[in-house]
C-alpha atoms as one frame of an Amber mdcrd trajectory, in Angstrom:
protein
   0.000   0.000   0.000   1.308   3.443  -0.917   1.282   5.818   2.066  -1.386
   8.561   1.880   1.019  11.136   3.412   3.670  10.381   0.771   1.042  10.702
  -1.985  -0.098  14.119  -0.696   3.461  15.402  -0.365   4.194  14.365  -3.924
   1.175  16.226  -5.264   2.097  19.372  -3.269   5.492  19.362  -4.947   3.708
  19.122  -8.292   1.741  22.284  -7.544  -1.465  20.955  -5.959  -2.817  22.547
  -2.847  -2.556  20.658   0.440  -6.300  20.164   0.871  -6.910  19.116  -2.760
  -3.911  16.777  -2.607  -5.464  14.895   0.296  -8.810  14.629  -1.523  -7.278
  13.325  -4.762  -5.148  10.757  -2.982  -8.157   9.570  -1.013 -10.071   8.938
  -4.245  -7.176   7.242  -6.000  -5.849   5.127  -3.224  -8.146   2.180  -2.514
  -6.569  -0.454  -0.370  -7.249  -3.238  -0.248  -8.893  -3.377  -3.682 -11.926
  -5.576  -4.587 -12.115  -7.677  -7.773 -15.218  -8.770  -9.728 -16.548 -12.321
 -10.177 -19.462 -13.224 -12.493 -22.665 -14.502 -10.966 -24.726 -14.775 -14.167
 -25.541 -13.495 -17.651 -28.619 -13.154 -19.834 -29.241 -12.269 -23.453 -32.693
 -10.921 -24.181 -34.180 -10.359 -27.606 -36.984  -8.226 -28.961 -39.690  -7.917
 -26.305 -37.829 -10.428 -24.141 -38.535 -13.244 -26.600 -35.066 -14.731 -26.733
 -36.464 -18.130 -25.776 -38.213 -18.315 -29.143 -36.106 -16.329 -31.584 -32.491
 -15.514 -32.305 -29.701 -14.361 -34.223 -27.534 -12.470 -36.674 -27.832  -8.813
 -37.557 -29.930  -8.024 -34.491 -28.768  -6.272 -31.325 -29.705  -8.207 -28.220
 -29.645  -6.798 -24.715 -26.765  -8.504 -22.966 -26.728  -8.214 -19.207 -24.199
  -9.521 -16.683 -24.269  -9.578 -12.912 -21.296  -9.944 -10.597 -20.127  -9.629
  -7.038 -16.987  -8.001  -5.641 -14.519  -9.822  -3.483 -11.733  -8.271  -1.483
  -8.198  -8.325  -2.846  -4.788  -7.302  -1.475  -3.988  -5.411  -4.677  -3.491
  -1.672  -4.514  -4.536   0.497  -7.425  -3.403   3.869  -8.605  -6.079   4.900
 -11.129  -9.575   6.357 -10.781 -11.996   3.426 -10.482 -14.413   4.895 -13.046
 -12.100   3.889 -15.904 -10.418   0.896 -14.415 -12.707  -2.066 -15.430 -13.827
  -2.830 -18.982 -16.576  -5.235 -20.139 -15.990  -6.734 -23.595 -17.269  -9.629
 -25.740 -15.827 -12.640 -27.522 -17.146 -15.820 -29.166 -19.758 -15.875 -31.970
 -20.489 -12.179 -31.591 -19.402  -8.949 -33.215 -17.622  -6.204 -31.232 -20.100
  -3.694 -29.783 -20.630  -0.766 -32.147 -20.090   1.695 -29.318 -16.954  -0.060
 -28.152 -16.314  -1.886 -24.913 -18.286  -0.839 -21.848 -16.568   0.876 -18.933
 -17.893  -0.198 -15.576 -17.507   1.244 -12.133 -16.066  -0.716  -9.259 -18.787
  -1.884  -6.920 -21.517  -1.969  -9.559 -23.735  -5.068  -9.334 -24.507  -5.365
 -13.069 -23.670  -3.980 -16.465 -25.340  -3.981 -19.889 -23.744  -4.478 -23.300
 -25.314  -4.910 -26.776 -24.807  -8.391 -28.265 -24.936  -9.077 -32.018 -24.329
 -12.605 -33.270 -22.174 -12.986 -36.361 -24.091 -15.873 -37.994 -27.358 -17.757
 -37.850 -28.143 -21.377 -36.998 -26.545 -23.831 -34.626 -25.474 -23.282 -31.031
 -24.172 -19.775 -30.388 -21.716 -18.706 -27.702 -21.196 -15.266 -26.220 -18.217
 -14.796 -23.882 -18.372 -11.838 -21.472 -14.921 -10.621 -20.364 -13.974  -8.176
 -17.609 -10.430  -6.823 -17.639  -8.614  -4.601 -15.181  -6.475  -1.998 -16.919
  -4.122  -1.884 -13.930  -3.550  -5.610 -13.992  -4.167  -5.742 -10.285  -7.258
  -7.962 -10.688  -7.205 -11.050 -12.900  -9.207 -11.132 -16.140 -12.468 -13.027
 -15.656 -14.927 -14.337 -18.226 -18.356 -15.906 -18.380 -19.519 -18.110 -21.281
 -23.158 -17.862 -22.287 -24.224 -20.873 -24.389 -27.936 -21.431 -24.646 -29.415
 -24.485 -26.405 -32.572 -22.472 -27.078 -30.736 -20.630 -29.825 -30.357 -23.744
 -31.962 -31.969 -23.412 -35.414 -34.167 -20.435 -34.471 -32.493 -17.898 -36.697
 -33.923 -14.388 -36.396 -35.859 -12.068 -34.211 -39.351 -11.440 -35.499 -42.717
 -11.115 -33.914 -43.767 -14.625 -32.939 -46.773 -14.448 -35.244 -44.531 -14.472
 -38.308 -44.313 -18.269 -38.088 -48.006 -18.434 -38.961 -47.565 -16.722 -42.329
 -46.290 -19.773 -44.292 -48.765 -21.976 -42.424 -51.718 -19.792 -43.435 -50.461
 -19.287 -46.977 -50.467 -23.049 -47.630 -54.144 -23.187 -46.738 -54.890 -20.218
 -48.997 -52.810 -21.046 -52.071 -53.600 -24.770 -52.241 -57.401 -24.348 -52.387
 -57.144 -21.377 -54.762 -54.791 -23.067 -57.218 -55.855 -26.647 -56.411 -52.172
 -27.416 -56.819 -50.355 -28.786 -53.788 -46.960 -28.588 -55.495 -47.079 -24.825
 -55.979 -48.472 -24.222 -52.493 -45.839 -26.340 -50.773 -42.997 -25.014 -52.888
 -43.976 -21.395 -52.288 -44.416 -21.927 -48.547 -41.054 -23.719 -48.280 -39.348
 -20.831 -50.094 -41.115 -18.300 -47.857 -39.922 -20.114 -44.726 -36.345 -20.083
 -45.984 -36.689 -16.402 -46.916 -37.823 -15.539 -43.390 -34.941 -17.516 -41.936
 -32.385 -15.930 -44.278 -34.065 -12.487 -44.278 -33.332 -12.372 -47.988 -35.508
 -13.829 -50.805 -32.529 -14.631 -53.019 -30.635 -16.367 -50.225 -33.852 -18.201
 -49.342 -34.130 -19.425 -52.936 -30.509 -20.594 -52.984 -30.913 -22.318 -49.628
 -34.102 -24.120 -50.684 -32.820 -25.509 -53.972 -29.144 -25.704 -53.074 -29.285
 -27.306 -49.640 -32.700 -27.956 -48.096 -34.076 -30.313 -50.753 -30.828 -32.253
 -50.829 -30.750 -32.579 -47.042 -34.243 -34.075 -47.009 -33.372 -36.676 -49.651
 -30.297 -37.728 -47.681 -32.408 -38.388 -44.605 -35.524 -40.345 -43.741 -37.338
 -39.246 -46.912 -34.756 -40.985 -49.108 -35.806 -44.334 -47.646 -39.454 -43.587
 -48.394 -38.694 -42.544 -51.974 -36.751 -45.711 -52.771 -39.513 -47.868 -51.335
 -42.182 -46.008 -53.316 -40.267 -46.481 -56.569 -39.945 -50.203 -55.844 -43.607
 -50.553 -54.934 -44.577 -48.620 -58.061 -42.611 -51.208 -60.020 -44.630 -54.018
 -58.422 -47.905 -52.279 -59.280 -46.690 -51.585 -62.837 -45.964 -55.270 -63.381
 -49.393 -56.232 -62.036 -51.128 -53.755 -64.362 -49.135 -54.657 -67.478 -49.639
 -58.402 -66.974 -53.417 -57.989 -66.750 -53.404 -59.041 -63.112 -55.136 -55.908
 -61.814 -57.942 -56.216 -64.352 -58.278 -59.941 -63.676 -58.321 -59.357 -59.925
 -61.150 -56.874 -60.349 -63.124 -59.303 -62.495 -62.564 -62.158 -60.040 -63.388
 -60.075 -57.000 -66.588 -58.846 -58.612 -67.868 -62.424 -58.400 -67.703 -62.168
 -54.600 -67.822 -58.410 -53.978 -71.140 -57.715 -55.606 -71.687 -54.022 -54.924
 -70.175 -50.771 -53.685 -71.205 -51.409 -50.055 -69.260 -54.672 -49.903 -66.327
 -52.991 -51.658 -66.155 -50.384 -48.884 -66.382 -53.015 -46.152 -63.664 -55.182
 -47.719 -61.379 -52.142 -47.948 -62.097 -51.294 -44.308 -61.382 -54.841 -43.118
 -58.171 -55.029 -45.174 -57.021 -51.946 -43.294 -57.314 -53.959 -40.071 -55.525
 -56.915 -41.659 -52.389 -54.924 -42.591 -51.935 -53.526 -39.076 -48.172 -53.691
 -38.635 -47.211 -50.450 -40.422 -49.184 -47.404 -41.573 -47.134 -46.837 -44.742
 -47.408 -50.491 -45.760 -51.135 -50.410 -44.955 -51.675 -47.304 -47.063 -49.887
 -48.401 -50.213 -50.874 -52.074 -50.140 -54.599 -51.715 -49.485 -55.095 -48.895
 -51.976 -53.181 -50.673 -54.723 -54.904 -54.043 -54.157 -58.537 -52.956 -54.068
 -58.491 -50.053 -56.551 -59.435 -52.260 -59.504 -62.341 -53.733 -57.532 -63.712
 -50.436 -56.232 -63.559 -48.929 -59.733 -65.868 -51.678 -60.981 -68.274 -50.920
 -58.129 -68.346 -47.215 -59.100 -66.847 -46.233 -55.748 -65.126 -42.870 -56.010
 -61.354 -42.798 -55.666 -61.843 -40.081 -53.046 -63.844 -42.480 -50.851 -61.265
 -45.222 -51.413 -58.372 -42.974 -50.386 -60.358 -41.765 -47.350 -60.941 -45.312
 -46.094 -57.323 -46.240 -46.778 -55.887 -43.136 -45.087 -58.177 -43.122 -42.061
 -57.641 -46.764 -41.172 -53.855 -46.908 -41.617 -52.472 -44.620 -38.883 -55.261
 -45.201 -36.304 -54.897 -48.984 -36.560 -51.077 -48.895 -36.462 -51.295 -46.522
 -33.495 -53.578 -48.848 -31.531 -51.934 -52.180 -32.229 -49.518 -53.405 -29.525
 -47.424 -55.039 -32.263 -46.500 -52.548 -34.979 -43.717 -50.245 -36.092 -45.452
 -47.404 -34.233 -45.026 -48.974 -30.821 -41.278 -49.229 -31.398 -41.011 -45.485
 -31.918 -43.431 -44.556 -29.150 -41.776 -46.756 -26.535 -38.467 -45.017 -27.150
 -40.063 -41.586 -26.772 -41.998 -42.567 -23.634 -38.901 -44.070 -22.032 -36.739
 -40.994 -22.617 -39.469 -38.545 -21.568 -40.187 -40.509 -18.387 -36.493 -40.480
 -17.484 -36.382 -36.690 -17.965 -38.879 -36.122 -15.108 -37.786 -39.043 -12.932
 -40.891 -41.179 -13.485 -40.263 -44.831 -12.643 -43.552 -46.320 -11.418 -44.474
 -48.123 -14.652 -42.447 -49.298 -17.641 -42.933 -47.624 -20.995 -44.697 -50.708
 -22.367 -47.280 -50.728 -19.550 -47.899 -47.004 -20.062 -48.381 -47.581 -23.795
 -50.832 -50.465 -23.275 -52.766 -48.527 -20.634 -53.087 -45.493 -22.919 -54.729
 -47.507 -25.739 -58.107 -47.234 -23.997 -57.799 -43.436 -24.035 -56.717 -42.909
 -27.642 -60.077 -41.427 -28.500 -59.323 -39.956 -31.908 -57.986 -43.260 -33.262
 -61.004 -45.169 -31.956 -63.539 -42.555 -33.046 -62.081 -42.305 -36.562 -62.267
 -46.075 -36.994 -65.873 -45.955 -35.745 -66.638 -43.117 -38.144 -65.258 -44.979
 -41.168 -67.242 -48.066 -40.145 -70.528 -46.166 -39.817 -69.830 -44.231 -43.009
 -69.642 -47.548 -44.869 -72.599 -49.159 -43.073 -74.993 -46.197 -43.325 -73.928
 -45.284 -46.869 -74.542 -41.557 -46.356 -72.141 -38.703 -46.995 -71.988 -34.940
 -46.715 -69.746 -32.121 -47.857 -67.233 -32.615 -50.692 -67.341 -36.406 -50.255
 -71.058 -36.377 -51.056 -70.328 -34.584 -54.342 -67.567 -37.064 -55.221 -69.744
 -40.104 -54.499 -72.698 -38.740 -56.479 -70.350 -38.096 -59.419 -69.015 -41.660
 -59.260 -72.496 -43.219 -59.285 -73.892 -40.898 -61.958 -71.615 -42.092 -64.785
 -72.943 -45.411 -66.046 -69.637 -46.365 -67.686 -67.652 -45.955 -64.466 -65.811
 -42.870 -65.689 -66.934 -40.883 -62.646 -64.752 -42.729 -60.159 -62.055 -40.086
 -60.546 -62.239 -36.379 -61.240 -60.620 -36.087 -64.673 -61.215 -32.353 -64.972
 -61.828 -31.259 -68.543 -60.521 -34.557 -69.966 -62.634 -37.502 -71.012 -61.999
 -40.774 -69.218 -60.390 -42.140 -72.395 -57.962 -39.212 -72.597 -57.226 -39.500
 -68.885 -56.424 -43.197 -69.192 -54.194 -42.513 -72.207 -52.123 -40.213 -70.001
 -51.430 -42.992 -67.482 -47.851 -44.319 -67.675 -48.827 -48.006 -67.659 -51.675
 -50.052 -69.187 -52.447 -53.749 -69.701 -50.640 -55.425 -72.585 -52.865 -56.150
 -75.567 -53.942 -59.677 -76.573 -53.158 -61.386 -73.266 -55.603 -62.949 -70.777
 -56.529 -61.005 -67.636 -55.631 -63.504 -64.910 -56.320 -62.480 -61.325 -53.409
 -64.434 -59.865 -50.899 -62.297 -61.791 -51.698 -59.538 -59.295 -52.741 -61.659
 -56.327 -49.537 -63.693 -56.086 -47.176 -60.658 -56.191 -49.238 -58.888 -53.518
 -49.310 -62.006 -51.340 -45.552 -62.320 -51.850 -45.052 -58.724 -50.744 -47.305
 -58.973 -47.694 -46.109 -62.436 -46.766 -42.424 -61.495 -46.776 -42.778 -58.100
 -45.084 -43.420 -59.295 -41.525 -40.607 -61.911 -41.517 -38.267 -59.306 -43.005
 -39.383 -56.848 -40.306 -38.312 -59.246 -37.567 -35.126 -60.044 -39.469 -34.364
 -56.315 -39.665 -34.906 -56.015 -35.923 -32.382 -58.747 -35.183 -29.811 -57.557
 -37.727 -29.849 -53.848 -36.927 -26.979 -52.723 -34.707 -27.896 -49.787 -32.481
 -25.760 -47.496 -30.399 -26.447 -47.253 -26.656 -28.732 -44.441 -25.585 -26.878
 -42.113 -23.244 -29.895 -41.397 -21.032 -31.120 -44.994 -20.895 -30.588 -47.468
 -18.101 -29.250 -50.919 -19.058 -31.969 -53.101 -20.515 -33.561 -50.453 -22.711
 -33.767 -50.745 -26.466 -30.394 -50.114 -28.020 -28.459 -50.877 -24.844 -28.287
 -54.625 -25.363 -28.047 -57.065 -28.210 -31.327 -58.077 -29.846 -31.531 -61.773
 -30.748 -34.233 -64.124 -31.996 -34.856 -65.028 -28.346 -35.769 -61.431 -27.489
 -39.435 -60.469 -27.008 -41.295 -59.528 -30.202 -41.829 -55.964 -29.003 -38.066
 -55.532 -28.480 -37.272 -56.897 -31.935 -39.805 -54.548 -33.551 -38.454 -51.661
 -31.498 -35.056 -52.271 -33.060 -36.289 -52.855 -36.627 -35.878 -50.615 -39.655
 -39.344 -50.904 -41.207 -38.296 -49.334 -44.506 -35.470 -51.811 -44.920 -38.052
 -54.587 -44.504 -40.388 -52.922 -47.000 -37.604 -52.557 -49.567 -36.521 -56.177
 -49.117 -40.095 -57.374 -49.588 -40.533 -55.206 -52.683 -37.223 -56.413 -54.134
 -38.198 -60.072 -53.717 -41.587 -59.375 -55.307 -40.016 -57.677 -58.334 -37.835
 -60.736 -58.949 -40.807 -63.079 -58.509 -42.756 -61.082 -61.100 -39.985 -61.329
 -63.684 -39.861 -65.116 -63.354 -43.591 -65.690 -62.857 -44.707 -63.752 -65.937
 -41.993 -65.296 -68.114 -42.972 -68.912 -67.333 -46.566 -68.310 -68.429 -45.683
 -69.366 -71.967 -48.072 -69.688 -74.892 -46.514 -70.522 -78.255 -49.543 -69.090
 -80.084 -48.300 -65.645 -79.058 -45.025 -66.212 -80.869 -41.702 -67.960 -80.597
 -39.103 -67.609 -77.876 -39.652 -64.558 -75.670 -42.729 -63.470 -77.591 -44.553
 -66.484 -76.192 -44.142 -65.256 -72.618 -47.001 -63.443 -70.974 -44.382 -60.779
 -70.368 -40.754 -61.311 -71.270 -38.205 -60.313 -68.610 -37.445 -57.190 -70.620
 -41.157 -56.312 -70.829 -41.637 -56.897 -67.107 -38.705 -54.660 -66.228 -40.014
 -51.970 -68.585 -43.446 -52.256 -66.967 -41.887 -51.958 -63.517 -39.976 -48.848
 -64.548 -43.126 -47.298 -65.991 -45.041 -48.305 -62.870 -42.602 -46.308 -60.764
 -43.841 -43.230 -62.604 -47.272 -43.772 -61.025 -45.842 -42.508 -57.742 -43.549
 -39.820 -59.137 -45.940 -36.941 -58.422 -46.518 -38.205 -54.904 -42.793 -38.504
 -54.285 -42.265 -34.904 -55.395 -45.117 -33.845 -53.111 -43.482 -35.726 -50.231
 -40.157 -34.020 -50.920 -41.748 -30.576 -50.843 -43.833 -31.468 -47.781 -40.803
 -32.670 -45.806 -38.818 -29.576 -46.788 -41.684 -27.308 -45.748 -42.111 -29.197
 -42.460 -38.418 -28.848 -41.597 -38.530 -25.113 -42.307 -41.620 -24.704 -40.107
 -39.850 -26.451 -37.253 -36.835 -24.190 -37.759 -39.120 -21.165 -37.435 -40.249
 -22.385 -34.017 -43.858 -23.313 -34.785 -43.955 -25.682 -31.777 -42.871 -22.906
 -29.402 -45.519 -20.593 -30.836 -48.359 -23.050 -30.299 -47.123 -24.034 -26.838
 -46.901 -20.377 -25.769 -50.306 -19.592 -27.267 -52.212 -22.282 -25.362 -49.937
 -23.146 -22.495 -51.500 -20.714 -20.007 -54.919 -22.379 -20.322 -53.715 -25.578
 -18.670 -55.382 -27.214 -15.686 -55.444 -30.935 -14.856 -58.868 -31.101 -16.540
 -57.884 -29.271 -19.723 -54.372 -30.714 -20.051 -55.372 -33.638 -22.358 -57.526
 -31.380 -24.558 -54.901 -28.657 -24.876 -52.229 -31.267 -25.604 -54.488 -32.777
 -28.270 -55.024 -29.354 -29.890 -51.333 -28.417 -29.723 -50.249 -31.656 -31.369
 -52.934 -31.406 -34.049 -51.892 -27.856 -34.941 -48.255 -28.883 -35.191 -49.115
 -31.946 -37.314 -51.418 -29.825 -39.460 -48.653 -27.316 -40.133 -45.848 -29.842
 -40.684 -47.717 -32.877 -42.047 -45.921 -35.467 -39.933 -47.437 -37.489 -37.094
 -44.118 -39.072 -36.111 -42.407 -35.685 -36.073 -45.210 -34.358 -33.883 -44.789
 -37.185 -31.390 -41.040 -36.642 -31.342 -41.478 -32.954 -30.469 -44.397 -33.169
 -28.037 -43.838 -36.352 -26.023 -41.099 -34.663 -23.928 -43.220 -31.505 -23.633
 -46.288 -33.506 -22.570 -44.425 -35.198 -19.722 -43.135 -31.886 -18.420 -46.595
 -30.312 -18.696 -48.143 -33.219 -16.808 -45.535 -32.822 -14.073 -46.094 -29.056
 -13.888 -49.884 -28.941 -14.059 -50.954 -31.893 -11.924 -50.914 -31.644  -8.163
 -50.258 -35.346  -7.717 -46.804 -36.642  -6.759 -44.792 -38.330  -9.482 -44.856
 -42.138  -9.304 -48.365 -42.111  -7.856 -51.358 -43.898  -9.378 -53.195 -40.613
  -9.925 -50.260 -39.088 -11.800 -49.882 -42.246 -13.887 -53.532 -42.017 -14.935
 -53.088 -38.366 -15.948 -49.913 -39.272 -17.814 -51.669 -42.026 -19.773 -54.402
 -39.626 -20.896 -51.851 -36.996 -21.906 -49.821 -39.541 -23.906 -53.001 -40.671
 -25.645 -53.740 -37.032 -26.485 -50.303 -36.633 -28.105 -50.895 -39.596 -30.402
 -54.480 -38.551 -31.139 -53.530 -34.983 -31.964 -50.665 -36.150 -34.166 -53.008
 -38.342 -36.228 -55.802 -35.744 -36.299 -53.557 -33.031 -37.695 -52.075 -35.566
 -40.096 -55.533 -36.424 -41.459 -56.492 -32.761 -41.827 -53.274 -31.700 -43.534
 -52.861 -31.664 -47.332 -49.090 -31.885 -46.771 -49.180 -35.061 -44.682 -47.066
 -38.021 -45.763 -49.897 -40.550 -45.355 -52.312 -38.202 -47.125 -49.949 -38.109
 -50.087 -49.308 -41.870 -50.024 -53.034 -42.642 -49.836 -53.684 -40.463 -52.857
 -50.819 -42.162 -54.686 -51.981 -45.712 -53.999 -55.596 -44.838 -54.835 -54.520
 -42.908 -57.948 -56.577 -39.825 -57.104 -55.415 -36.210 -57.378 -53.923 -35.155
 -54.053 -56.100 -32.083 -53.659 -59.270 -34.101 -54.341 -58.322 -36.491 -51.556
 -57.374 -33.731 -49.111 -60.508 -31.620 -49.589 -62.905 -34.569 -49.206 -61.183
 -35.989 -46.116 -60.648 -32.727 -44.225 -64.294 -32.138 -43.135 -64.654 -35.714
 -41.883 -61.371 -35.636 -39.967 -62.161 -32.232 -38.471 -65.561 -33.350 -37.177
 -64.130 -36.543 -35.681 -61.506 -34.412 -33.937 -64.266 -32.294 -32.393 -66.053
 -35.484 -31.307 -62.822 -36.620 -29.665 -62.580 -33.424 -27.630 -66.231 -33.343
 -26.543 -66.710 -37.047 -25.835 -63.150 -38.092 -25.110 -60.381 -35.833 -23.867
 -62.473 -33.322 -21.904 -64.433 -35.972 -19.965 -61.285 -38.067 -19.482 -59.451
 -35.039 -18.126 -62.248 -34.645 -15.597 -61.863 -38.290 -14.554 -64.361 -40.139
 -16.775 -63.400 -43.750 -17.627 -61.881 -44.047 -21.089 -63.708 -47.272 -21.963
 -67.073 -45.676 -21.169 -66.357 -42.696 -23.432 -65.316 -45.024 -26.277 -68.599
 -46.935 -25.996 -70.604 -43.702 -25.922 -68.693 -42.444 -28.963 -69.469 -45.609
 -30.920 -73.199 -44.962 -30.622 -73.167 -41.149 -30.872 -71.007 -40.869 -33.996
 -73.615 -42.368 -36.381 -76.267 -40.030 -34.929 -74.240 -36.928 -35.776 -73.179
 -38.356 -39.135 -76.775 -39.016 -40.135 -77.809 -35.593 -38.877 -75.238 -33.789
 -41.040 -76.269 -35.838 -44.080 -79.850 -34.551 -43.694 -78.846 -30.950 -44.457
 -80.350 -30.086 -47.892 -77.836 -29.642 -50.735 -75.048 -30.578 -48.354 -75.430
 -34.305 -47.841 -77.648 -37.269 -48.340 -77.818 -41.014 -48.965 -75.513 -42.607
 -51.541 -76.670 -45.251 -53.986 -75.374 -48.815 -53.639 -74.230 -49.794 -57.137
 -74.301 -53.435 -58.256 -72.507 -54.148 -61.571 -74.248 -57.514 -61.826 -77.590
 -55.826 -62.509 -75.969 -52.751 -64.030 -77.751 -50.317 -61.731 -78.191 -49.248
 -58.143 -80.103 -51.488 -55.766 -81.040 -48.762 -53.317 -79.513 -45.847 -51.479
 -78.377 -45.167 -47.954 -79.277 -47.677 -45.225 -82.009 -49.135 -47.444 -79.460
 -49.900 -50.149 -77.194 -51.540 -47.565 -80.060 -53.749 -46.351 -80.863 -54.702
 -49.953 -77.221 -55.638 -50.467 -77.201 -57.827 -47.349 -80.475 -59.549 -48.297
 -79.363 -60.076 -51.880 -76.008 -61.574 -50.961 -77.419 -63.592 -48.059 -80.058
 -65.175 -50.302 -77.424 -65.973 -52.930 -75.221 -67.536 -50.294 -78.131 -69.638
 -48.975 -79.062 -70.794 -52.484 -75.461 -71.697 -53.226 -75.251 -73.771 -50.048
 -78.542 -75.535 -50.869 -77.323 -76.290 -54.390 -74.079 -77.664 -53.033 -75.938
 -79.893 -50.575 -78.264 -81.203 -53.310 -75.279 -81.942 -55.534 -73.624 -83.822
 -52.713 -76.755 -85.934 -52.188
């Protein structure tokens, strides 16, 4: 410490007065000195919304807090200029320069501007002492909330692309333009530059989607298109329709067979969608059932059934999400499998949609756009009304199709039946094989014994094998085997009257391969739509659409409303992004935290477990509801592809039905369940109330009504609505009885 008397004497010699010398030395000489230590830092954005938005080109309000600890250092400078606050890391230097801070201050502010967008960003706050008496200290601010949320805008900006999709698509009736424009707009908002947004969309975003999960879907769809192309070219599809018409006598039975096939292919929603639509399309066309109704039945049985079945590819994904989310809040009372099984009885949307499709088929009444489509299909006596061909005639529309039956060959039903049986029959064994073969890395947050943390063998439980399986690998293997079977099977059907050598084959190997390549073109439009939909969905997630919806509805939560609000949140996210699996991946962790926050019950209690089961069921239900309502959904696109109906025609006819079933699910499912009503009771009530509302809506003049039951055997309709269904049952029951009597007489 420098002596105060010596300091004053020195200043007197320099010309200062005695009194002023004492004052100056008292201000300068601080002994012992105190040095700062950080206690925290925050970075706040526009209107304190840094938890939802971030990054470059925007000044954020950086704030640091610190405490002062005593030091033995002695200083010899005025403390007002001694300490400096500066920045380092992924930030630009403050425009006004470093900030001077006074000793003893408890906090200081400094503007923070990040140098780039995207990824994790780090800001390092540094305090230096110009005298060197105190050591330089720094505090690193690294916030995971900044990941992939690029710029500061009003939160409502994320709704602009979402709303535009639902304006442009109906106006243009072109999903491709709507999705492409919305994807570009998202990238423009992120880049804050339309040209950079364009470059990012076509230069990076589309390529990134193809390299990921979508690439597996695209390859499978091309392979499946090849299978369908071979079946069409060989005459198998036409023969299958002719054979089936001997047993499926009318449009009512065609709907019921389609519905029941949806239950039969329960193991995977994608497989369900593409197989059922492709198999029955030839039959339903003969029954004058509209392609819109076919795609609706296919779409609205695939995901609900896969989501309810305790043995499917869905359970594998959900168990992983439930396990990780439960670990995040310390829930250990029940295993993830028990929670999943217990939640099945509360998955109201899945149950109610399956009930709705059933009653829609049984009552044979429609309303809204579906009513118009069904009336169009029945009105054309030649069957040309099954699909909306626009201004084209049915002949011109068929000429535009990439694949048609080869001329001068017999239409044999087994040329389609055997390939489809081969595909379905090999898929499930391949699925289990994929589960055993796949090598997974351990999950960091998982206790030993969870999926991925141990070796899966053939002795493992079926649910564990499915949890480890790559379903698209199994689908591709099954499709590859079927393509090879087709090449051989069509070649061995030899008839020398058709010509010598390869000309005598039903289809030569070269012709089969050509047909398979042309068949892949059937799904080309759908694949492009999927590519645009996935790109748009990724951009919407980057904009923070989940945060927006959670903030918008999160304050309305009570234990009673938690399942309903969760259901609505998940449906909005799925509606905007078009992915049910993506929705579950985002909202399962959120749902667990919300359940922990909102409920007053202790974790690992029976009451909390019951609330958790209802909330989990709401996540799945909302994911499927939004998926069914969205024109950009993957299953919506696949259903339209397999049914060979324009995507917009499928989306506009399904949306009203899905929306109403979602409202049913809230009123008769999630709200009562949140208040403590038994799930099984609400499901039973829903089964009987749904047909009442459906019939009521069909009674509105010029909006709905009964649909005729068409029977190709008599060449006309045999009734309409419930009366037509009863006529169909009587007619087929009498025929069945007569056939049995004839068989008995022949035996005698």
